mmCIF file of C-alpha atoms and ligand atoms in Angstrom:
data_model
loop_
_atom_site.group_PDB
_atom_site.id
_atom_site.type_symbol
_atom_site.label_atom_id
_atom_site.label_comp_id
_atom_site.label_asym_id
_atom_site.label_seq_id
_atom_site.Cartn_x
_atom_site.Cartn_y
_atom_site.Cartn_z
ATOM 1 C CA MET A 1 -34.211 76.380 122.734
ATOM 2 C CA LYS A 2 -30.759 77.619 123.566
ATOM 3 C CA GLU A 3 -29.636 76.007 126.341
ATOM 4 C CA ASN A 4 -27.216 73.513 124.670
ATOM 5 C CA ILE A 5 -26.712 75.507 121.546
ATOM 6 C CA ASN A 6 -23.016 75.996 121.985
ATOM 7 C CA ILE A 7 -22.346 71.974 122.290
ATOM 8 C CA LEU A 8 -20.084 71.680 119.933
ATOM 9 C CA LYS A 9 -18.654 75.213 119.122
ATOM 10 C CA ASN A 10 -17.367 75.069 123.083
ATOM 11 C CA LEU A 11 -15.459 72.040 122.153
ATOM 12 C CA SER A 12 -11.546 71.651 123.136
ATOM 13 C CA ASN A 13 -9.678 72.059 119.150
ATOM 14 C CA GLU A 14 -8.341 68.547 119.656
ATOM 15 C CA GLU A 15 -12.417 67.745 120.070
ATOM 16 C CA LYS A 16 -13.404 69.683 117.197
ATOM 17 C CA LYS A 17 -10.921 67.814 115.178
ATOM 18 C CA ILE A 18 -12.236 63.791 116.495
ATOM 19 C CA PHE A 19 -15.936 65.052 116.336
ATOM 20 C CA ASN A 20 -14.219 66.245 112.449
ATOM 21 C CA SER A 21 -13.196 63.156 111.577
ATOM 22 C CA LEU A 22 -16.007 61.124 112.932
ATOM 23 C CA GLN A 23 -18.136 63.826 111.087
ATOM 24 C CA ASN A 24 -16.804 62.757 107.563
ATOM 25 C CA GLU A 25 -15.142 59.419 107.735
ATOM 26 C CA GLY A 26 -17.211 57.388 110.754
ATOM 27 C CA PRO A 27 -17.358 54.595 111.467
ATOM 28 C CA ILE A 28 -14.245 54.278 112.069
ATOM 29 C CA THR A 29 -11.677 52.870 114.579
ATOM 30 C CA LYS A 30 -10.002 54.851 117.526
ATOM 31 C CA SER A 31 -5.993 54.338 115.109
ATOM 32 C CA GLU A 32 -8.154 55.250 112.386
ATOM 33 C CA ILE A 33 -8.960 58.683 114.107
ATOM 34 C CA SER A 34 -5.705 59.109 115.857
ATOM 35 C CA ARG A 35 -4.339 58.702 112.420
ATOM 36 C CA LEU A 36 -6.468 61.725 111.041
ATOM 37 C CA THR A 37 -5.884 63.712 113.549
ATOM 38 C CA GLU A 38 -3.014 63.450 114.075
ATOM 39 C CA ILE A 39 -3.182 63.027 118.331
ATOM 40 C CA LYS A 40 -1.538 60.641 119.994
ATOM 41 C CA LEU A 41 -2.615 57.461 121.295
ATOM 42 C CA THR A 42 -2.981 59.066 125.236
ATOM 43 C CA THR A 43 -4.126 62.050 124.805
ATOM 44 C CA LEU A 44 -6.943 60.811 122.150
ATOM 45 C CA ASN A 45 -7.904 58.140 125.188
ATOM 46 C CA ASN A 46 -8.263 60.930 127.517
ATOM 47 C CA THR A 47 -10.502 63.327 124.774
ATOM 48 C CA MET A 48 -12.884 60.497 123.446
ATOM 49 C CA GLU A 49 -13.243 59.634 127.262
ATOM 50 C CA ILE A 50 -15.037 63.369 127.609
ATOM 51 C CA LEU A 51 -16.822 63.592 123.897
ATOM 52 C CA GLU A 52 -18.444 59.880 125.051
ATOM 53 C CA LYS A 53 -19.885 61.351 128.517
ATOM 54 C CA LYS A 54 -21.079 64.438 126.394
ATOM 55 C CA ARG A 55 -22.478 61.866 124.293
ATOM 56 C CA ILE A 56 -21.173 63.911 121.502
ATOM 57 C CA ILE A 57 -19.318 60.282 120.105
ATOM 58 C CA VAL A 58 -20.905 57.213 120.696
ATOM 59 C CA ARG A 59 -19.249 53.284 120.131
ATOM 60 C CA GLU A 60 -20.812 52.286 116.883
ATOM 61 C CA ALA A 61 -20.564 48.479 116.993
ATOM 62 C CA ILE A 62 -17.353 45.911 116.245
ATOM 63 C CA GLY A 63 -15.846 46.206 113.069
ATOM 64 C CA GLN A 64 -14.449 43.412 111.500
ATOM 65 C CA SER A 65 -11.564 41.621 112.165
ATOM 66 C CA THR A 66 -8.491 41.190 110.271
ATOM 67 C CA GLY A 67 -7.253 38.567 112.893
ATOM 68 C CA GLY A 68 -6.739 38.763 116.899
ATOM 69 C CA ARG A 69 -9.311 41.399 118.659
ATOM 70 C CA ARG A 70 -12.112 42.756 116.486
ATOM 71 C CA PRO A 71 -11.666 46.873 116.822
ATOM 72 C CA VAL A 72 -14.383 49.163 117.690
ATOM 73 C CA LEU A 73 -16.090 51.333 115.920
ATOM 74 C CA TYR A 74 -16.828 55.019 116.931
ATOM 75 C CA ASP A 75 -19.011 57.793 115.658
ATOM 76 C CA VAL A 76 -21.153 61.364 116.346
ATOM 77 C CA ASN A 77 -24.011 60.279 118.370
ATOM 78 C CA LEU A 78 -26.463 60.454 115.056
ATOM 79 C CA LEU A 79 -29.372 60.032 118.002
ATOM 80 C CA GLU A 80 -29.931 62.704 120.511
ATOM 81 C CA PHE A 81 -28.081 65.568 118.210
ATOM 82 C CA TYR A 82 -29.550 67.507 115.635
ATOM 83 C CA ILE A 83 -29.299 70.835 113.547
ATOM 84 C CA ILE A 84 -32.472 72.994 111.930
ATOM 85 C CA GLY A 85 -32.465 74.266 108.348
ATOM 86 C CA ILE A 86 -34.244 76.210 106.792
ATOM 87 C CA ASP A 87 -35.028 77.443 103.301
ATOM 88 C CA ILE A 88 -36.859 80.289 102.507
ATOM 89 C CA SER A 89 -37.308 80.886 98.552
ATOM 90 C CA ARG A 90 -39.626 83.007 96.862
ATOM 91 C CA VAL A 91 -41.271 79.514 95.191
ATOM 92 C CA TYR A 92 -41.613 77.743 98.465
ATOM 93 C CA THR A 93 -39.901 77.664 102.159
ATOM 94 C CA GLN A 94 -38.646 74.416 103.291
ATOM 95 C CA VAL A 95 -37.752 73.565 107.438
ATOM 96 C CA ILE A 96 -35.624 70.157 107.553
ATOM 97 C CA ILE A 97 -34.825 68.720 110.492
ATOM 98 C CA ALA A 98 -30.975 66.603 109.702
ATOM 99 C CA ASN A 99 -28.437 64.972 112.525
ATOM 100 C CA LEU A 100 -25.086 65.264 112.619
ATOM 101 C CA LYS A 101 -24.637 64.237 109.562
ATOM 102 C CA MET A 102 -26.724 65.887 106.849
ATOM 103 C CA GLU A 103 -29.431 63.152 106.905
ATOM 104 C CA ILE A 104 -32.810 64.016 106.732
ATOM 105 C CA LEU A 105 -35.044 63.243 109.877
ATOM 106 C CA TYR A 106 -38.143 65.867 108.895
ATOM 107 C CA LYS A 107 -38.892 67.954 106.068
ATOM 108 C CA GLU A 108 -41.538 70.210 105.555
ATOM 109 C CA MET A 109 -42.593 72.819 102.995
ATOM 110 C CA PHE A 110 -45.171 75.333 102.041
ATOM 111 C CA ASN A 111 -46.066 77.659 98.694
ATOM 112 C CA MET A 112 -45.025 80.748 99.281
ATOM 113 C CA ASP A 113 -48.591 82.538 98.400
ATOM 114 C CA ILE A 114 -49.683 85.963 98.340
ATOM 115 C CA PHE A 115 -50.773 85.056 102.173
ATOM 116 C CA CYS A 116 -47.772 84.255 103.029
ATOM 117 C CA SER A 117 -45.875 87.910 104.505
ATOM 118 C CA PRO A 118 -42.552 87.978 106.439
ATOM 119 C CA GLN A 119 -44.798 87.528 109.649
ATOM 120 C CA GLU A 120 -46.510 84.584 108.030
ATOM 121 C CA THR A 121 -43.769 83.329 106.668
ATOM 122 C CA VAL A 122 -42.091 82.753 110.449
ATOM 123 C CA ARG A 123 -44.848 81.440 112.325
ATOM 124 C CA ARG A 124 -45.659 78.748 109.786
ATOM 125 C CA ILE A 125 -41.627 77.745 110.213
ATOM 126 C CA TYR A 126 -42.339 78.001 113.809
ATOM 127 C CA GLU A 127 -45.434 75.407 113.035
ATOM 128 C CA ILE A 128 -42.845 73.372 111.723
ATOM 129 C CA ILE A 129 -40.521 72.943 114.029
ATOM 130 C CA ASN A 130 -43.248 72.529 117.013
ATOM 131 C CA LYS A 131 -44.941 69.646 114.556
ATOM 132 C CA ALA A 132 -40.845 67.825 113.892
ATOM 133 C CA ASN A 133 -40.453 68.286 117.518
ATOM 134 C CA GLN A 134 -43.270 66.210 118.789
ATOM 135 C CA ASN A 135 -42.986 63.728 116.363
ATOM 136 C CA LEU A 136 -39.578 63.059 116.587
ATOM 137 C CA ARG A 137 -39.833 63.590 120.257
ATOM 138 C CA LEU A 138 -36.090 66.037 119.999
ATOM 139 C CA ASP A 139 -35.593 67.620 123.299
ATOM 140 C CA SER A 140 -34.454 70.634 122.501
ATOM 141 C CA ARG A 141 -31.522 70.889 124.712
ATOM 142 C CA ASN A 142 -29.857 69.075 121.619
ATOM 143 C CA LEU A 143 -30.576 71.581 119.122
ATOM 144 C CA VAL A 144 -26.879 72.220 118.345
ATOM 145 C CA GLY A 145 -27.919 75.251 115.604
ATOM 146 C CA VAL A 146 -30.174 76.640 113.424
ATOM 147 C CA GLY A 147 -29.248 77.738 109.671
ATOM 148 C CA LEU A 148 -31.317 79.793 107.490
ATOM 149 C CA GLY A 149 -30.772 80.278 103.561
ATOM 150 C CA THR A 150 -32.562 82.917 101.612
ATOM 151 C CA VAL A 151 -33.049 85.351 98.978
ATOM 152 C CA GLY A 152 -31.112 88.444 98.633
ATOM 153 C CA PRO A 153 -29.513 91.131 98.126
ATOM 154 C CA LEU A 154 -28.847 90.320 102.309
ATOM 155 C CA ASP A 155 -27.376 92.397 104.349
ATOM 156 C CA ILE A 156 -25.812 88.534 106.528
ATOM 157 C CA LYS A 157 -24.102 90.903 108.818
ATOM 158 C CA ASN A 158 -27.356 91.878 110.462
ATOM 159 C CA GLY A 159 -29.401 89.353 109.139
ATOM 160 C CA ILE A 160 -31.354 91.632 107.314
ATOM 161 C CA MET A 161 -33.567 90.498 103.745
ATOM 162 C CA ILE A 162 -32.380 94.355 102.177
ATOM 163 C CA SER A 163 -34.463 94.480 98.729
ATOM 164 C CA PRO A 164 -35.527 90.748 96.771
ATOM 165 C CA VAL A 165 -37.821 91.072 94.641
ATOM 166 C CA ASN A 166 -40.837 89.030 93.437
ATOM 167 C CA PHE A 167 -41.934 87.835 96.397
ATOM 168 C CA SER A 168 -46.307 87.419 95.967
ATOM 169 C CA ALA A 169 -47.236 88.428 99.386
ATOM 170 C CA LEU A 170 -46.435 92.636 100.533
ATOM 171 C CA GLY A 171 -43.710 93.328 102.889
ATOM 172 C CA TRP A 172 -40.405 91.500 101.664
ATOM 173 C CA SER A 173 -38.627 94.733 102.487
ATOM 174 C CA ASN A 174 -36.138 95.377 104.555
ATOM 175 C CA VAL A 175 -36.729 92.578 107.057
ATOM 176 C CA PRO A 176 -34.892 91.527 109.724
ATOM 177 C CA ILE A 177 -35.641 87.744 109.086
ATOM 178 C CA LYS A 178 -32.385 86.669 111.487
ATOM 179 C CA GLU A 179 -34.098 88.739 114.708
ATOM 180 C CA MET A 180 -37.664 87.997 113.569
ATOM 181 C CA LEU A 181 -36.594 84.334 113.585
ATOM 182 C CA GLU A 182 -34.400 84.365 116.678
ATOM 183 C CA LYS A 183 -37.042 86.006 119.111
ATOM 184 C CA LYS A 184 -39.966 83.229 118.509
ATOM 185 C CA LEU A 185 -37.247 80.293 117.964
ATOM 186 C CA ASN A 186 -35.498 81.483 121.092
ATOM 187 C CA CYS A 187 -32.000 80.634 119.767
ATOM 188 C CA PRO A 188 -29.669 81.981 117.551
ATOM 189 C CA ILE A 189 -29.802 81.412 113.695
ATOM 190 C CA ILE A 190 -26.756 81.801 110.956
ATOM 191 C CA ILE A 191 -27.640 83.522 108.020
ATOM 192 C CA GLU A 192 -26.708 83.130 104.632
ATOM 193 C CA ASN A 193 -27.546 83.635 100.919
ATOM 194 C CA GLY A 194 -30.010 80.047 99.861
ATOM 195 C CA VAL A 195 -27.651 79.593 96.579
ATOM 196 C CA ASN A 196 -24.620 80.377 98.543
ATOM 197 C CA ALA A 197 -25.642 77.706 101.451
ATOM 198 C CA ALA A 198 -26.296 75.042 98.562
ATOM 199 C CA VAL A 199 -22.857 75.616 96.997
ATOM 200 C CA ILE A 200 -21.075 75.299 100.419
ATOM 201 C CA GLY A 201 -22.793 71.926 101.388
ATOM 202 C CA GLU A 202 -22.214 70.656 98.116
ATOM 203 C CA TYR A 203 -18.974 71.463 98.088
ATOM 204 C CA PHE A 204 -18.286 69.641 101.840
ATOM 205 C CA TYR A 205 -20.674 66.930 101.828
ATOM 206 C CA GLY A 206 -22.205 66.259 98.295
ATOM 207 C CA ILE A 207 -21.436 65.901 94.767
ATOM 208 C CA GLY A 208 -18.460 68.892 95.247
ATOM 209 C CA LYS A 209 -15.705 66.903 97.492
ATOM 210 C CA GLY A 210 -12.923 67.898 96.621
ATOM 211 C CA VAL A 211 -13.899 69.995 93.709
ATOM 212 C CA GLU A 212 -11.938 73.569 93.860
ATOM 213 C CA ASN A 213 -14.062 75.524 91.442
ATOM 214 C CA ILE A 214 -18.010 75.220 91.660
ATOM 215 C CA ALA A 215 -20.859 77.017 90.030
ATOM 216 C CA TYR A 216 -24.306 76.536 91.107
ATOM 217 C CA LEU A 217 -27.256 78.079 89.659
ATOM 218 C CA ASN A 218 -30.168 77.715 90.872
ATOM 219 C CA CYS A 219 -33.378 78.101 88.328
ATOM 220 C CA GLY A 220 -36.745 79.431 89.760
ATOM 221 C CA ILE A 221 -37.808 82.942 89.548
ATOM 222 C CA GLY A 222 -34.539 84.271 89.455
ATOM 223 C CA ILE A 223 -31.433 82.905 88.171
ATOM 224 C CA ARG A 224 -29.660 83.089 91.220
ATOM 225 C CA THR A 225 -25.208 81.457 91.573
ATOM 226 C CA GLY A 226 -23.215 80.907 94.031
ATOM 227 C CA THR A 227 -19.812 80.208 93.632
ATOM 228 C CA VAL A 228 -16.229 78.008 94.917
ATOM 229 C CA LEU A 229 -13.278 79.789 93.638
ATOM 230 C CA SER A 230 -10.136 78.190 94.232
ATOM 231 C CA SER A 231 -11.969 76.372 97.483
ATOM 232 C CA LYS A 232 -13.019 79.482 98.497
ATOM 233 C CA LEU A 233 -16.890 81.191 98.721
ATOM 234 C CA MET A 234 -17.325 84.018 96.080
ATOM 235 C CA ARG A 235 -18.566 87.007 98.237
ATOM 236 C CA THR A 236 -19.221 90.572 97.006
ATOM 237 C CA ILE A 237 -20.482 93.562 98.465
ATOM 238 C CA SER A 238 -24.237 93.208 99.216
ATOM 239 C CA ASP A 239 -24.126 89.618 99.121
ATOM 240 C CA ASP A 240 -26.104 90.135 95.514
ATOM 241 C CA GLU A 241 -26.729 86.713 93.910
ATOM 242 C CA ASP A 242 -28.826 86.821 91.485
ATOM 243 C CA ALA A 243 -25.944 88.342 88.772
ATOM 244 C CA LEU A 244 -26.043 85.581 86.223
ATOM 245 C CA GLY A 245 -29.738 86.620 86.184
ATOM 246 C CA HIS A 246 -29.187 90.335 84.814
ATOM 247 C CA MET A 247 -26.208 89.441 82.416
ATOM 248 C CA ILE A 248 -27.351 91.142 79.316
ATOM 249 C CA VAL A 249 -27.471 88.059 76.049
ATOM 250 C CA ASP A 250 -29.783 90.730 73.887
ATOM 251 C CA VAL A 251 -29.003 94.463 73.874
ATOM 252 C CA HIS A 252 -32.106 94.803 71.945
ATOM 253 C CA GLY A 253 -34.331 92.747 74.344
ATOM 254 C CA GLU A 254 -36.475 92.588 76.252
ATOM 255 C CA LYS A 255 -37.299 95.204 79.400
ATOM 256 C CA CYS A 256 -36.131 93.675 83.015
ATOM 257 C CA LYS A 257 -38.075 93.961 85.950
ATOM 258 C CA CYS A 258 -33.819 95.456 86.949
ATOM 259 C CA GLY A 259 -34.829 98.690 84.519
ATOM 260 C CA ASN A 260 -31.938 97.275 81.504
ATOM 261 C CA PHE A 261 -33.387 95.458 78.143
ATOM 262 C CA GLY A 262 -32.104 91.774 77.544
ATOM 263 C CA CYS A 263 -31.121 90.100 80.795
ATOM 264 C CA ILE A 264 -31.577 86.687 80.810
ATOM 265 C CA GLU A 265 -34.106 86.650 84.154
ATOM 266 C CA SER A 266 -37.085 88.071 81.301
ATOM 267 C CA TYR A 267 -36.490 84.675 79.193
ATOM 268 C CA SER A 268 -35.589 81.892 81.417
ATOM 269 C CA SER A 269 -37.015 82.554 84.608
ATOM 270 C CA ILE A 270 -40.683 81.125 85.718
ATOM 271 C CA ASN A 271 -42.166 84.281 85.570
ATOM 272 C CA ALA A 272 -40.955 84.516 81.893
ATOM 273 C CA ILE A 273 -41.500 81.316 81.204
ATOM 274 C CA ILE A 274 -45.006 81.980 82.586
ATOM 275 C CA LYS A 275 -45.755 85.288 80.740
ATOM 276 C CA LYS A 276 -44.475 84.028 77.217
ATOM 277 C CA PHE A 277 -46.773 80.829 77.817
ATOM 278 C CA SER A 278 -49.930 83.526 78.179
ATOM 279 C CA LEU A 279 -49.004 85.041 75.495
ATOM 280 C CA GLU A 280 -48.903 82.694 73.339
ATOM 281 C CA VAL A 281 -52.370 80.833 74.254
ATOM 282 C CA LYS A 282 -54.287 84.487 73.766
ATOM 283 C CA LYS A 283 -52.550 84.677 69.634
ATOM 284 C CA GLY A 284 -54.532 81.826 69.520
ATOM 285 C CA ARG A 285 -52.023 78.497 70.387
ATOM 286 C CA LYS A 286 -53.302 75.810 71.461
ATOM 287 C CA THR A 287 -52.156 73.534 74.528
ATOM 288 C CA ILE A 288 -53.168 70.038 75.462
ATOM 289 C CA ILE A 289 -53.012 72.601 79.619
ATOM 290 C CA ASN A 290 -56.753 72.080 80.301
ATOM 291 C CA LYS A 291 -57.038 74.890 83.023
ATOM 292 C CA GLN A 292 -57.994 78.946 82.742
ATOM 293 C CA LEU A 293 -55.369 80.971 81.302
ATOM 294 C CA LYS A 294 -54.428 82.651 84.976
ATOM 295 C CA ASN A 295 -54.830 79.417 87.247
ATOM 296 C CA ILE A 296 -51.731 77.615 84.667
ATOM 297 C CA GLY A 297 -48.324 77.544 87.060
ATOM 298 C CA TYR A 298 -44.806 77.189 85.355
ATOM 299 C CA LYS A 299 -45.232 72.944 87.252
ATOM 300 C CA ASP A 300 -48.326 72.881 84.573
ATOM 301 C CA ILE A 301 -45.767 73.893 81.447
ATOM 302 C CA CYS A 302 -43.133 71.180 82.918
ATOM 303 C CA ILE A 303 -45.821 68.335 82.906
ATOM 304 C CA ALA A 304 -47.193 69.680 79.692
ATOM 305 C CA ALA A 305 -44.066 69.012 77.909
ATOM 306 C CA GLU A 306 -42.851 65.637 79.069
ATOM 307 C CA ARG A 307 -46.268 64.889 77.898
ATOM 308 C CA ASN A 308 -45.186 65.870 74.295
ATOM 309 C CA ASP A 309 -47.510 69.350 74.367
ATOM 310 C CA ASN A 310 -45.719 71.678 71.341
ATOM 311 C CA LEU A 311 -46.291 74.894 73.038
ATOM 312 C CA SER A 312 -45.203 74.212 76.459
ATOM 313 C CA LYS A 313 -41.671 72.253 75.081
ATOM 314 C CA GLU A 314 -41.206 74.807 72.179
ATOM 315 C CA ILE A 315 -41.280 77.781 75.400
ATOM 316 C CA LEU A 316 -38.898 75.564 77.505
ATOM 317 C CA ILE A 317 -37.075 75.199 74.572
ATOM 318 C CA GLY A 318 -36.775 78.762 74.609
ATOM 319 C CA ALA A 319 -36.029 79.373 77.641
ATOM 320 C CA ALA A 320 -33.770 76.662 78.474
ATOM 321 C CA LEU A 321 -31.440 78.661 74.886
ATOM 322 C CA ILE A 322 -30.887 81.922 76.515
ATOM 323 C CA LEU A 323 -30.161 80.046 79.980
ATOM 324 C CA GLY A 324 -28.045 77.966 78.725
ATOM 325 C CA THR A 325 -25.896 80.822 76.259
ATOM 326 C CA GLY A 326 -25.296 83.343 79.690
ATOM 327 C CA LEU A 327 -24.309 79.839 81.232
ATOM 328 C CA VAL A 328 -21.594 79.610 78.514
ATOM 329 C CA ASN A 329 -20.802 83.023 79.280
ATOM 330 C CA TYR A 330 -20.194 82.650 83.238
ATOM 331 C CA ILE A 331 -18.484 79.052 82.422
ATOM 332 C CA ASN A 332 -15.860 81.414 80.124
ATOM 333 C CA LEU A 333 -15.633 83.830 83.547
ATOM 334 C CA LEU A 334 -14.756 81.639 86.106
ATOM 335 C CA ASN A 335 -13.591 78.570 84.698
ATOM 336 C CA PRO A 336 -15.499 75.766 87.199
ATOM 337 C CA GLY A 337 -14.724 72.186 86.996
ATOM 338 C CA LEU A 338 -17.798 71.395 88.202
ATOM 339 C CA VAL A 339 -21.364 72.799 87.556
ATOM 340 C CA ILE A 340 -24.508 72.299 89.357
ATOM 341 C CA LEU A 341 -27.755 72.847 88.065
ATOM 342 C CA SER A 342 -30.611 72.750 90.394
ATOM 343 C CA GLY A 343 -33.650 75.471 91.622
ATOM 344 C CA PRO A 344 -36.713 74.473 90.724
ATOM 345 C CA LEU A 345 -36.594 74.602 86.787
ATOM 346 C CA ILE A 346 -34.194 72.120 86.698
ATOM 347 C CA ILE A 347 -36.101 70.288 89.215
ATOM 348 C CA ASN A 348 -38.880 70.026 86.851
ATOM 349 C CA SER A 349 -37.922 70.087 83.759
ATOM 350 C CA LYS A 350 -35.713 67.581 82.250
ATOM 351 C CA LEU A 351 -36.371 69.124 79.098
ATOM 352 C CA PHE A 352 -35.515 72.207 80.786
ATOM 353 C CA TYR A 353 -32.203 70.837 81.921
ATOM 354 C CA ASN A 354 -30.726 69.039 79.039
ATOM 355 C CA GLU A 355 -31.536 71.659 76.908
ATOM 356 C CA CYS A 356 -29.497 73.944 78.569
ATOM 357 C CA ILE A 357 -26.565 71.520 78.806
ATOM 358 C CA LYS A 358 -27.016 70.902 74.885
ATOM 359 C CA THR A 359 -26.896 74.605 74.403
ATOM 360 C CA VAL A 360 -23.286 74.872 76.299
ATOM 361 C CA PHE A 361 -22.234 71.725 74.390
ATOM 362 C CA LYS A 362 -22.972 73.478 71.285
ATOM 363 C CA LYS A 363 -21.165 76.848 71.960
ATOM 364 C CA LEU A 364 -18.302 76.532 74.582
ATOM 365 C CA HIS A 365 -14.698 75.174 73.639
ATOM 366 C CA PRO A 366 -14.207 71.141 73.011
ATOM 367 C CA ASP A 367 -11.354 71.674 75.258
ATOM 368 C CA ARG A 368 -12.776 73.168 78.342
ATOM 369 C CA MET A 369 -15.812 71.146 78.149
ATOM 370 C CA LYS A 370 -14.060 68.327 78.833
ATOM 371 C CA LYS A 371 -12.814 69.692 81.894
ATOM 372 C CA ILE A 372 -16.279 70.604 83.321
ATOM 373 C CA ILE A 373 -18.465 67.744 85.219
ATOM 374 C CA PHE A 374 -22.116 68.945 84.716
ATOM 375 C CA SER A 375 -25.008 68.154 87.434
ATOM 376 C CA ARG A 376 -28.175 68.059 87.661
ATOM 377 C CA GLY A 377 -29.426 68.932 90.715
ATOM 378 C CA GLY A 378 -25.796 67.945 93.257
ATOM 379 C CA PHE A 379 -26.299 65.694 95.690
ATOM 380 C CA PHE A 380 -28.901 67.434 97.609
ATOM 381 C CA LYS A 381 -30.947 67.772 94.989
ATOM 382 C CA GLU A 382 -34.422 69.483 95.869
ATOM 383 C CA ASN A 383 -33.160 69.385 99.449
ATOM 384 C CA ALA A 384 -29.619 71.297 98.344
ATOM 385 C CA ILE A 385 -30.549 75.276 100.571
ATOM 386 C CA SER A 386 -31.621 73.693 103.818
ATOM 387 C CA ILE A 387 -29.460 70.921 104.456
ATOM 388 C CA GLY A 388 -27.166 74.132 103.030
ATOM 389 C CA ALA A 389 -28.060 75.831 105.503
ATOM 390 C CA VAL A 390 -27.823 72.704 108.285
ATOM 391 C CA ALA A 391 -23.818 72.455 106.543
ATOM 392 C CA LEU A 392 -23.555 76.585 107.734
ATOM 393 C CA VAL A 393 -24.115 75.648 111.661
ATOM 394 C CA ILE A 394 -21.637 72.778 110.754
ATOM 395 C CA LYS A 395 -19.510 74.406 109.801
ATOM 396 C CA ASP A 396 -19.716 77.399 112.232
ATOM 397 C CA ILE A 397 -18.315 75.453 114.731
ATOM 398 C CA TYR A 398 -15.071 75.419 114.070
ATOM 399 C CA ASN A 399 -14.759 79.347 113.391
HETATM 400 ZN ZN1 LIG B 401 -32.479 92.708 84.385
#
């Protein structure tokens, strides 16, 4: 797969500038490209000719005439080049194929059950990519790169998932995931924390365009956070992403997996919600969910809550109150202009999201509240991590 992998990275600075302007603003005219890139017309003409020969840019269509000859519009080539974005989370793994403008051409996912060891997960990813290649008739020589967003803590430099907790299958400890995928797919992989990838995607291409301070939360098995501060991705020493999940909201609270007491994750994560639900049913509470207790998942609880099941509603509202409280602390600490809540719990339960925001409204100072935009799911919704992984590949061109 690796023949063309550096095609965009190996472009000259001028070529990259033109590519960047078209990727962000295309289709546009040559004079607009000249204005955006500040490249003089003669150099621009020569460089664009080279880019057209390489088929990286194309003449898109004929634009509106402002009197006189109608101008030619240019854009990046959306038909030939493609990027693979992978999201390995604890609930699911998702693979997407996107074009040079982050538009999804193919998407497939599978649940991370007890059989999804690292080896099996890599095998299934490989299978999906092969299937996508056949369906879309992709030419592997036009693969620009592969990005992976996954669960921390990570050793990003060496591509190792250090000790993520709560995977259903065994074997998820010290996993050299980058090397495993590179061997199987036969091409280099860019690896990043899933929520970092998501916030990068939203910052460059999504709802966060032009917002200098963004807090991104992914609420699922963990409470994962990615943060852009002063237009820079906030990095921590071990690229942990679950700091908010282990923020203590009750000093005498419930015991958490991390050994502490009263962490947000012990109340507001998928596992905490299922555990609480199960406890209440065992105590004799009634529910409309018609399933064996051991088979009831968080989605059943989310759906039942939408259908007015009192127990499900009560549990989700309780969990959202705790997460909302933690979120208020987080907002006070970082002062973001945009807060994106995403992840399986947010995507599957409008009630959970609304209650969370309600809590923030109640507890956050009104002056601060006025300056924040809240978003359910951001622009890329349930695709945010894999689209973010695609964004990493694009951004790597300029490194
Ligand atoms: Zn904890």
